Coordinates of C-alpha atoms in Angstrom, one line a residue:
Chain A
M213 CA 42.4 17.8 80.5
A214 CA 45.5 19.6 79.0
Y215 CA 45.7 20.4 75.5
Q216 CA 48.1 18.4 73.9
P217 CA 45.4 14.9 73.6
L218 CA 42.2 16.8 72.5
K219 CA 44.6 18.4 69.7
Q220 CA 45.8 14.7 68.8
M221 CA 42.0 13.4 68.9
I222 CA 41.4 16.5 66.1
E223 CA 44.3 16.0 64.3
A224 CA 43.1 12.0 64.4
A225 CA 39.8 12.7 63.2
D226 CA 40.9 15.3 60.7
K227 CA 43.1 12.4 58.8
A228 CA 40.3 10.0 59.5
I229 CA 38.0 12.2 57.3
T230 CA 40.2 13.2 54.7
E231 CA 41.1 9.0 54.0
E232 CA 37.4 8.0 53.8
D233 CA 37.9 6.1 57.0
F234 CA 34.8 6.9 58.5
D235 CA 34.7 3.8 60.7
S236 CA 37.8 4.7 62.5
L237 CA 36.6 8.7 63.0
M238 CA 33.1 7.2 64.8
A239 CA 35.6 6.4 67.8
F240 CA 36.0 10.5 67.7
Y241 CA 32.6 10.8 68.8
A242 CA 30.2 10.6 71.7
D243 CA 27.2 7.9 71.1
D244 CA 25.0 11.1 71.6
A245 CA 27.3 13.3 69.7
T246 CA 25.8 15.6 66.8
L247 CA 27.0 17.3 63.8
V248 CA 26.7 20.4 62.1
I249 CA 26.5 19.2 58.3
K250 CA 25.7 22.9 57.0
P251 CA 23.8 25.2 59.1
G252 CA 20.0 24.4 59.3
L253 CA 20.8 21.3 59.1
I254 CA 22.3 18.8 61.5
A255 CA 23.1 14.8 62.3
T256 CA 23.0 13.4 65.3
G257 CA 24.6 9.9 66.6
K258 CA 26.6 8.0 64.8
E259 CA 24.4 6.6 62.7
Q260 CA 23.6 9.6 61.0
I261 CA 26.8 10.7 61.1
H262 CA 28.7 8.7 59.4
K263 CA 25.8 8.8 56.9
A264 CA 26.2 12.8 56.8
F265 CA 30.6 12.0 56.3
F266 CA 29.6 10.0 53.1
A267 CA 27.3 12.2 51.4
I268 CA 30.0 15.3 52.3
A269 CA 32.9 13.1 50.7
E270 CA 30.6 12.7 47.8
H271 CA 29.6 16.5 47.7
F272 CA 33.4 17.2 47.4
N273 CA 34.0 14.5 44.9
H274 CA 35.9 12.5 46.9
S275 CA 38.7 15.6 46.9
L276 CA 38.4 16.6 50.9
V277 CA 41.6 17.3 52.8
V278 CA 40.9 18.8 56.1
K279 CA 44.0 20.0 57.9
Q280 CA 44.2 22.4 61.4
G281 CA 45.7 25.7 62.2
A282 CA 45.6 27.3 65.2
M283 CA 44.1 26.0 68.4
H284 CA 42.3 27.6 72.1
V285 CA 40.9 25.5 74.4
I286 CA 38.4 26.7 76.9
H287 CA 37.9 24.0 80.2
G288 CA 34.6 24.2 82.4
G289 CA 34.3 21.0 84.6
N290 CA 33.8 17.9 82.6
T291 CA 33.2 19.6 79.4
A292 CA 35.7 21.4 77.6
L293 CA 35.0 23.9 74.2
V294 CA 37.8 24.0 71.4
I295 CA 38.1 26.9 68.7
M296 CA 40.2 25.7 66.4
E297 CA 41.0 27.1 62.6
T298 CA 39.8 24.4 59.5
V299 CA 41.4 24.1 56.5
L300 CA 39.5 22.2 54.0
E301 CA 41.4 22.1 50.6
T302 CA 38.7 20.3 47.9
V303 CA 39.4 19.7 44.6
D304 CA 36.0 20.0 42.2
A305 CA 35.6 17.5 39.5
A306 CA 37.0 20.4 36.8
G307 CA 40.5 19.8 38.4
V308 CA 40.0 23.2 39.8
A309 CA 41.9 23.3 43.1
S310 CA 39.9 25.4 46.6
R311 CA 41.2 26.4 50.4
M312 CA 38.2 26.8 52.2
S313 CA 39.5 28.8 55.9
R314 CA 36.4 28.0 59.0
R315 CA 36.5 29.0 62.5
A316 CA 35.3 25.6 64.0
T317 CA 33.6 25.1 67.9
Y318 CA 33.6 21.9 69.2
V319 CA 31.8 20.2 72.7
F320 CA 34.6 17.7 74.6
R321 CA 32.9 15.8 77.2
E322 CA 34.5 13.3 79.5
D323 CA 32.5 10.6 80.1
P324 CA 32.5 9.1 83.9
A325 CA 35.6 6.2 82.8
G326 CA 37.6 9.8 82.3
K327 CA 37.6 9.1 78.4
W328 CA 37.2 12.6 76.5
L329 CA 34.9 12.6 73.1
C330 CA 33.1 14.5 70.9
V331 CA 29.8 15.8 71.6
I332 CA 28.9 19.0 69.3
D333 CA 30.9 19.5 66.3
N334 CA 30.2 22.7 64.8
S335 CA 32.8 23.4 62.0
Y336 CA 31.1 27.3 61.4
G337 CA 31.8 28.3 64.5
T338 CA 29.8 31.6 65.2
E339 CA 29.5 32.0 61.2
L340 CA 26.2 30.3 61.7
L341 CA 24.4 33.9 63.3
G342 CA 24.7 35.3 59.9
T343 CA 23.7 32.6 57.9
M344 CA 20.5 31.7 59.5
Chain B
M146 CA 15.7 20.8 75.9
A147 CA 13.9 23.3 73.8
Y148 CA 15.9 26.7 72.6
Q149 CA 13.4 29.3 75.1
P150 CA 15.0 28.2 78.1
L151 CA 18.4 29.0 77.4
K152 CA 17.6 31.8 76.0
Q153 CA 15.1 33.1 78.9
M154 CA 18.9 31.8 81.4
I155 CA 20.8 34.4 79.1
E156 CA 18.6 37.0 79.2
A157 CA 17.8 36.6 83.1
A158 CA 22.6 36.9 83.1
D159 CA 22.4 39.8 81.0
K160 CA 20.3 42.2 83.5
A161 CA 21.8 40.6 86.1
I162 CA 25.4 42.0 84.9
T163 CA 23.3 45.2 83.9
E164 CA 22.2 45.5 87.5
E165 CA 25.3 44.8 88.9
D166 CA 23.1 41.8 90.7
F167 CA 25.8 39.7 90.9
D168 CA 24.9 37.1 93.6
S169 CA 21.7 36.2 91.7
L170 CA 24.0 36.2 88.4
M171 CA 25.7 33.1 90.2
A172 CA 22.1 31.1 89.7
F173 CA 23.6 30.9 86.0
Y174 CA 26.9 29.3 86.3
A175 CA 27.7 25.4 87.5
D176 CA 30.1 25.4 90.1
D177 CA 32.7 24.4 88.0
A178 CA 32.4 26.8 85.4
T179 CA 34.7 28.6 83.4
L180 CA 33.9 32.8 82.5
V181 CA 36.7 34.3 79.9
I182 CA 37.3 37.3 81.4
K183 CA 39.2 39.0 78.0
P184 CA 41.6 36.6 75.6
G185 CA 44.1 34.8 77.9
L186 CA 42.6 35.1 81.3
I187 CA 39.7 32.8 82.6
A188 CA 37.8 32.7 85.8
T189 CA 37.1 29.2 87.7
G190 CA 34.3 28.6 90.0
K191 CA 31.9 31.0 91.2
E192 CA 34.2 32.8 93.9
Q193 CA 36.5 34.0 90.9
I194 CA 33.5 34.5 88.3
H195 CA 32.2 36.8 91.0
K196 CA 35.1 38.7 91.8
A197 CA 35.5 38.8 88.1
F198 CA 31.9 40.7 87.2
F199 CA 32.7 43.5 90.3
A200 CA 36.1 43.7 88.1
I201 CA 34.6 43.8 84.7
A202 CA 31.7 46.5 86.1
E203 CA 34.6 48.9 87.3
H204 CA 36.6 48.6 84.3
F205 CA 33.4 49.6 81.9
N206 CA 33.0 52.5 85.2
H207 CA 29.4 50.8 85.9
S208 CA 27.6 51.8 82.6
L209 CA 28.0 48.1 81.4
V210 CA 24.9 47.3 79.9
V211 CA 24.5 43.8 77.7
K212 CA 21.7 42.8 75.5
Q213 CA 20.8 40.0 73.1
G214 CA 20.8 39.8 69.4
A215 CA 20.5 36.6 67.7
M216 CA 20.8 33.3 68.8
H217 CA 21.8 29.4 67.5
V218 CA 21.8 26.3 69.9
I219 CA 23.3 22.9 69.1
H220 CA 22.2 20.1 71.5
G221 CA 24.7 17.3 72.2
G222 CA 23.4 15.3 74.7
N223 CA 23.6 16.6 78.1
T224 CA 25.8 19.5 76.4
A225 CA 24.2 22.5 74.5
L226 CA 26.6 25.3 72.5
V227 CA 24.6 28.6 71.9
I228 CA 26.3 30.8 69.8
M229 CA 24.6 34.3 70.3
E230 CA 25.1 38.0 69.2
T231 CA 25.9 39.9 72.4
V232 CA 26.1 43.8 72.4
L233 CA 27.5 45.4 75.4
E234 CA 26.7 49.2 76.0
T235 CA 29.3 51.4 77.9
V236 CA 29.2 55.0 78.7
D237 CA 33.2 56.1 80.0
A238 CA 34.0 58.4 82.2
A239 CA 34.1 61.3 80.1
G240 CA 30.7 60.5 79.3
V241 CA 31.0 59.0 75.6
A242 CA 28.8 55.9 75.0
S243 CA 29.9 53.2 73.2
R244 CA 28.4 49.8 71.9
M245 CA 30.1 46.8 71.1
S246 CA 29.1 43.6 69.0
R247 CA 30.9 40.5 69.9
R248 CA 29.2 36.4 68.7
A249 CA 29.4 35.1 72.0
T250 CA 29.6 31.1 73.4
Y251 CA 28.6 29.3 75.7
V252 CA 28.6 25.7 76.8
F253 CA 25.6 24.5 79.2
R254 CA 25.4 20.9 80.4
E255 CA 22.5 19.1 82.4
D256 CA 23.0 18.4 85.1
P257 CA 22.0 14.4 86.7
A258 CA 18.7 16.5 88.0
G259 CA 17.6 18.1 85.0
K260 CA 18.5 21.4 85.4
W261 CA 20.8 23.4 83.0
L262 CA 23.4 25.5 83.6
C263 CA 26.1 27.7 81.9
V264 CA 29.3 25.8 82.6
I265 CA 31.8 27.7 79.9
D266 CA 30.9 31.0 79.2
N267 CA 33.0 32.8 76.5
S268 CA 31.2 35.6 75.0
Y269 CA 35.0 35.9 72.2
G270 CA 33.4 33.3 70.3
T271 CA 36.1 32.6 67.4
E272 CA 37.6 35.9 67.6
L273 CA 39.5 34.0 70.8
L274 CA 41.9 32.6 67.7
G275 CA 43.0 36.1 66.5
T276 CA 44.1 37.7 69.2
M277 CA 46.3 34.8 71.3

């Protein structure tokens, strides 16, 4: 699979997060996907992931805007590891804007019908090692 | 799958690299696995990966010793993302010792028989974004 379709999938997912359209967002994930909510806390399966994004939206005061930076894709058979700069812009309750940049890691898997879905979403990348 | 078997697989692979036992090392990889040799250069499939490890051994003057540090595993269905500190110790032709630490990323996949194999081996982790 080429680079471009995975990039478009991530852009669409980040747009859905920004718009808090979590029903559309679920199309990004495999049924057995895992999301790293924060170091030490994961959500597995669409029901848990959907709830997690509601909580994340609340946490960021419904101000979260997610954008993408540089991207690198490594394919191995029916899986792909995506390494991507993710930019999170937020505004707190006092109106103070913040901007965070993370080097995220995603694992995609091709299902038997040839459809690629995200099976692991870890926006913390290798920073998990420094936080656990 | 638990944390421990993946840890043991990586330890066995690093031992095989250190001992330049590349035939044994191939048991670690899926047939369609991809190894990031260095940023911008990959090997796909056991034949290419086997050759790459010969070249890596030459490059490091047959002195390479690979050790493991902290490890973190995220499972999603039949895949797992492993984030692991990898320590590379080398001695150059002049006898000068070096020590490098990387935050590596591996993707493992469970095959239909229930066997886990490495399908993506990217020892550069998210550093790829800074080098491409």
